[in-house]
Amino acid sequence: MYIVIDGLKVEIQKKKVKNINLAVLSPEGTVRISAPKRVSDEYISDFVRSKMGWIQKQRDKILKKAIIVNREYVTGEKIYLFGEEYTLQTLPATGKARVTINGNTAYLETKNGSTAADREKTVNEWYRQLLKEQIRKYLPKWEKITGLHPTEWQIKNMKTRWGTCNTVSGKIWLNLQLAKKPFVCLEYVILHELTHLRIRNHGKDFIEAMNHYMPEWQAIKEKMNEF
Ligand SMILES: [Zn+2]
């Protein structure tokens, strides 16, 4: 059987074991729990929540491996910036490695002998810079609308979630991958994480707040996850 805990699907096997065992499996990052038959689903949910940091780390590692294999950042590859598609063209760098856009082409200037990992790093630095500018624009907008303010925010390259919020410290993290998505996705994630500063879970109050501020949020969420 499966249960969903904070948006994470967890496979549960109840069998003759002494303790609760937790595993994150390759290649899909499936989370599997084996537990003694007498243990309740509530207990398992609490257990999974207490291990969420570790689970996300393991899933990031597994899913990252799967993604790195098929991206080379070479001429002809498609890359995305805020929902727009660009064709990549690599050029020898005269100075620092960088990305510039002209029309539908993204020019990736790289040093001689650069590896796919070097090129990815250059593209990610470019994404980070541009995403930062957009967060500086949209975060204050939604802080003003909701009256909710994070203590700080940071961009982080994550493979399994669009954003996270530490409800104790009040800090929010936004996924670097949002640079690939239309602006409305960034706005949705900002609103989602700001709302968590007031409502920790995704229960009725959370959904009500989201519906109030962004009636079309469910459609945005679905669209960004199928992409
Ligand atoms: Zn959430």
Short mmCIF file of C-alpha atoms and ligand atoms in Angstrom, two decimals:
data_model
loop_
_atom_site.label_atom_id
_atom_site.label_comp_id
_atom_site.label_asym_id
_atom_site.label_seq_id
_atom_site.Cartn_x
_atom_site.Cartn_y
_atom_site.Cartn_z
CA MET A 1 0.00 0.00 0.00
CA TYR A 2 0.92 3.64 -0.39
CA ILE A 3 0.38 6.68 1.74
CA VAL A 4 1.17 10.28 0.83
CA ILE A 5 3.06 12.24 3.47
CA ASP A 6 3.61 15.96 2.84
CA GLY A 7 3.31 15.39 -0.90
CA LEU A 8 5.69 12.42 -0.85
CA LYS A 9 4.39 9.02 -1.93
CA VAL A 10 5.60 6.32 0.46
CA GLU A 11 5.31 2.59 -0.14
CA ILE A 12 4.49 0.68 3.02
CA GLN A 13 5.02 -3.01 3.61
CA LYS A 14 3.73 -4.40 6.88
CA LYS A 15 5.43 -7.64 7.75
CA LYS A 16 7.17 -9.64 10.43
CA VAL A 17 10.02 -7.28 11.25
CA LYS A 18 11.17 -5.96 14.60
CA ASN A 19 11.77 -2.35 13.66
CA ILE A 20 10.69 0.22 11.11
CA ASN A 21 13.06 0.15 8.13
CA LEU A 22 13.35 3.01 5.68
CA ALA A 23 14.89 2.83 2.19
CA VAL A 24 15.15 5.19 -0.78
CA LEU A 25 15.50 3.11 -3.94
CA SER A 26 17.24 3.67 -7.30
CA PRO A 27 16.52 4.67 -9.99
CA GLU A 28 13.19 6.38 -9.27
CA GLY A 29 13.83 7.51 -5.71
CA THR A 30 10.95 5.40 -4.41
CA VAL A 31 10.58 5.64 -0.64
CA ARG A 32 9.82 2.30 0.99
CA ILE A 33 9.01 1.53 4.60
CA SER A 34 8.80 -1.91 6.11
CA ALA A 35 7.19 -1.96 9.52
CA PRO A 36 5.84 -4.41 12.07
CA LYS A 37 2.13 -5.14 11.57
CA ARG A 38 1.09 -3.51 14.86
CA VAL A 39 2.50 -0.07 13.93
CA SER A 40 -0.18 2.47 12.93
CA ASP A 41 -0.12 4.64 9.78
CA GLU A 42 0.00 7.75 12.00
CA TYR A 43 3.13 6.46 13.69
CA ILE A 44 4.69 5.72 10.29
CA SER A 45 3.77 9.21 9.03
CA ASP A 46 5.45 10.83 12.04
CA PHE A 47 8.48 8.62 11.52
CA VAL A 48 8.75 9.59 7.84
CA ARG A 49 8.35 13.30 8.70
CA SER A 50 11.17 13.06 11.22
CA LYS A 51 13.43 11.61 8.48
CA MET A 52 12.32 14.00 5.72
CA GLY A 53 15.64 15.85 5.50
CA TRP A 54 17.57 12.63 5.02
CA ILE A 55 14.99 11.25 2.53
CA GLN A 56 15.16 14.38 0.37
CA LYS A 57 18.95 14.25 0.35
CA GLN A 58 18.96 10.62 -0.79
CA ARG A 59 16.32 11.29 -3.46
CA ASP A 60 18.24 14.33 -4.75
CA LYS A 61 21.36 12.18 -5.12
CA ILE A 62 19.57 9.37 -6.95
CA LEU A 63 17.58 11.62 -9.28
CA LYS A 64 20.54 13.86 -10.03
CA LYS A 65 22.50 10.86 -11.31
CA ALA A 66 19.66 10.04 -13.71
CA ILE A 67 19.58 13.59 -15.10
CA ILE A 68 23.29 14.27 -15.56
CA VAL A 69 23.62 11.38 -18.01
CA ASN A 70 21.53 12.86 -20.80
CA ARG A 71 22.57 16.54 -20.81
CA GLU A 72 25.74 17.59 -22.61
CA TYR A 73 25.15 21.34 -23.15
CA VAL A 74 26.30 21.23 -26.77
CA THR A 75 25.15 22.97 -29.95
CA GLY A 76 21.64 22.00 -31.02
CA GLU A 77 20.40 21.08 -27.53
CA LYS A 78 17.30 22.88 -26.30
CA ILE A 79 17.40 24.87 -23.11
CA TYR A 80 14.62 26.74 -21.34
CA LEU A 81 14.50 30.10 -19.67
CA PHE A 82 11.30 31.28 -17.98
CA GLY A 83 9.17 29.08 -20.20
CA GLU A 84 10.84 30.05 -23.48
CA GLU A 85 12.77 27.53 -25.54
CA TYR A 86 16.21 28.36 -26.92
CA THR A 87 18.61 26.40 -29.09
CA LEU A 88 22.04 26.16 -27.59
CA GLN A 89 25.10 27.15 -29.56
CA THR A 90 28.54 26.76 -28.04
CA LEU A 91 31.31 29.23 -28.83
CA PRO A 92 34.92 29.51 -27.64
CA ALA A 93 35.03 31.94 -24.73
CA THR A 94 37.18 35.03 -25.12
CA GLY A 95 36.90 35.84 -21.42
CA LYS A 96 34.90 34.20 -18.68
CA ALA A 97 32.54 31.35 -19.60
CA ARG A 98 29.00 32.74 -19.93
CA VAL A 99 25.61 32.50 -21.60
CA THR A 100 23.96 35.19 -23.67
CA ILE A 101 20.65 35.19 -25.52
CA ASN A 102 20.00 36.51 -29.00
CA GLY A 103 16.65 35.77 -30.63
CA ASN A 104 15.92 32.07 -30.15
CA THR A 105 19.56 31.17 -29.64
CA ALA A 106 21.40 30.82 -26.35
CA TYR A 107 25.13 31.29 -26.90
CA LEU A 108 27.21 29.33 -24.44
CA GLU A 109 30.78 30.60 -24.44
CA THR A 110 33.07 27.99 -22.95
CA LYS A 111 36.78 27.42 -22.48
CA ASN A 112 38.57 24.96 -24.71
CA GLY A 113 38.29 21.41 -23.40
CA SER A 114 35.30 22.15 -21.15
CA THR A 115 33.37 19.13 -19.89
CA ALA A 116 29.59 18.75 -19.78
CA ALA A 117 29.84 19.41 -16.03
CA ASP A 118 31.74 22.70 -16.66
CA ARG A 119 29.12 23.79 -19.18
CA GLU A 120 26.30 22.84 -16.84
CA LYS A 121 27.93 24.94 -14.14
CA THR A 122 28.07 27.96 -16.47
CA VAL A 123 24.41 27.53 -17.43
CA ASN A 124 23.39 27.11 -13.78
CA GLU A 125 25.27 30.26 -12.75
CA TRP A 126 23.41 32.11 -15.49
CA TYR A 127 20.09 30.65 -14.30
CA ARG A 128 20.90 31.59 -10.72
CA GLN A 129 21.63 35.21 -11.60
CA LEU A 130 18.46 35.63 -13.66
CA LEU A 131 16.28 33.80 -11.15
CA LYS A 132 17.62 35.99 -8.36
CA GLU A 133 16.51 39.09 -10.26
CA GLN A 134 13.02 37.67 -10.67
CA ILE A 135 12.73 36.62 -7.01
CA ARG A 136 13.72 40.16 -6.01
CA LYS A 137 10.78 41.32 -8.10
CA TYR A 138 8.11 38.74 -7.22
CA LEU A 139 8.87 38.00 -3.57
CA PRO A 140 8.16 41.56 -2.37
CA LYS A 141 4.98 41.53 -4.47
CA TRP A 142 3.64 38.44 -2.64
CA GLU A 143 4.94 39.58 0.75
CA LYS A 144 2.88 42.72 0.30
CA ILE A 145 -0.24 40.80 -0.77
CA THR A 146 -0.07 38.19 2.01
CA GLY A 147 1.59 40.20 4.78
CA LEU A 148 3.97 37.24 5.28
CA HIS A 149 7.72 37.70 5.31
CA PRO A 150 10.49 35.09 5.31
CA THR A 151 13.50 35.83 7.53
CA GLU A 152 15.69 35.01 4.53
CA TRP A 153 15.59 33.20 1.21
CA GLN A 154 18.02 31.23 -0.88
CA ILE A 155 18.20 29.52 -4.26
CA LYS A 156 19.09 25.84 -4.21
CA ASN A 157 19.32 23.31 -7.02
CA MET A 158 16.85 20.61 -5.98
CA LYS A 159 15.55 17.60 -7.86
CA THR A 160 12.43 16.70 -5.95
CA ARG A 161 10.73 19.89 -4.79
CA TRP A 162 10.13 23.38 -6.12
CA GLY A 163 10.60 25.05 -2.80
CA THR A 164 10.90 24.39 0.88
CA CYS A 165 10.21 26.36 4.00
CA ASN A 166 11.63 26.06 7.48
CA THR A 167 8.66 27.07 9.58
CA VAL A 168 10.83 27.39 12.70
CA SER A 169 13.50 29.72 11.31
CA GLY A 170 11.19 31.32 8.72
CA LYS A 171 13.65 30.75 5.89
CA ILE A 172 12.54 29.69 2.41
CA TRP A 173 14.45 27.96 -0.38
CA LEU A 174 13.48 28.22 -4.04
CA ASN A 175 14.57 25.69 -6.62
CA LEU A 176 17.07 26.85 -9.24
CA GLN A 177 15.06 24.83 -11.79
CA LEU A 178 12.34 27.51 -11.54
CA ALA A 179 14.49 29.57 -13.95
CA LYS A 180 13.28 27.19 -16.69
CA LYS A 181 9.59 27.73 -15.96
CA PRO A 182 7.16 30.51 -16.84
CA PHE A 183 7.11 33.35 -14.27
CA VAL A 184 3.72 32.25 -12.99
CA CYS A 185 5.34 29.06 -11.66
CA LEU A 186 7.83 31.08 -9.64
CA GLU A 187 4.97 33.18 -8.29
CA TYR A 188 3.05 30.06 -7.33
CA VAL A 189 6.02 28.55 -5.47
CA ILE A 190 6.73 31.84 -3.69
CA LEU A 191 3.11 32.06 -2.56
CA HIS A 192 3.12 28.38 -1.55
CA GLU A 193 6.20 28.75 0.65
CA LEU A 194 5.08 32.08 2.13
CA THR A 195 1.77 30.45 3.05
CA HIS A 196 3.68 27.75 4.92
CA LEU A 197 5.03 30.47 7.23
CA ARG A 198 1.46 30.64 8.56
CA ILE A 199 0.15 27.11 7.83
CA ARG A 200 2.57 24.22 8.10
CA ASN A 201 0.67 21.44 6.32
CA HIS A 202 -1.31 21.22 3.09
CA GLY A 203 -4.66 20.86 4.85
CA LYS A 204 -7.94 22.70 4.43
CA ASP A 205 -6.66 26.07 5.69
CA PHE A 206 -3.71 25.95 3.34
CA ILE A 207 -5.90 25.17 0.32
CA GLU A 208 -8.31 27.95 1.30
CA ALA A 209 -5.48 30.48 1.53
CA MET A 210 -4.07 29.41 -1.83
CA ASN A 211 -7.52 29.59 -3.46
CA HIS A 212 -7.97 33.06 -2.04
CA TYR A 213 -4.70 34.50 -3.34
CA MET A 214 -4.24 32.48 -6.54
CA PRO A 215 -7.47 30.75 -7.69
CA GLU A 216 -5.70 29.00 -10.60
CA TRP A 217 -2.87 27.54 -8.46
CA GLN A 218 -3.91 23.89 -8.90
CA ALA A 219 -3.69 24.16 -12.69
CA ILE A 220 -0.28 25.85 -12.47
CA LYS A 221 0.97 23.14 -10.12
CA GLU A 222 -0.18 20.33 -12.41
CA LYS A 223 1.31 21.95 -15.48
CA MET A 224 4.72 22.54 -13.93
CA ASN A 225 4.99 18.97 -12.70
CA GLU A 226 4.23 17.34 -16.04
CA PHE A 227 6.89 19.39 -17.82
ZN ZN B 1 4.19 22.73 0.67
#
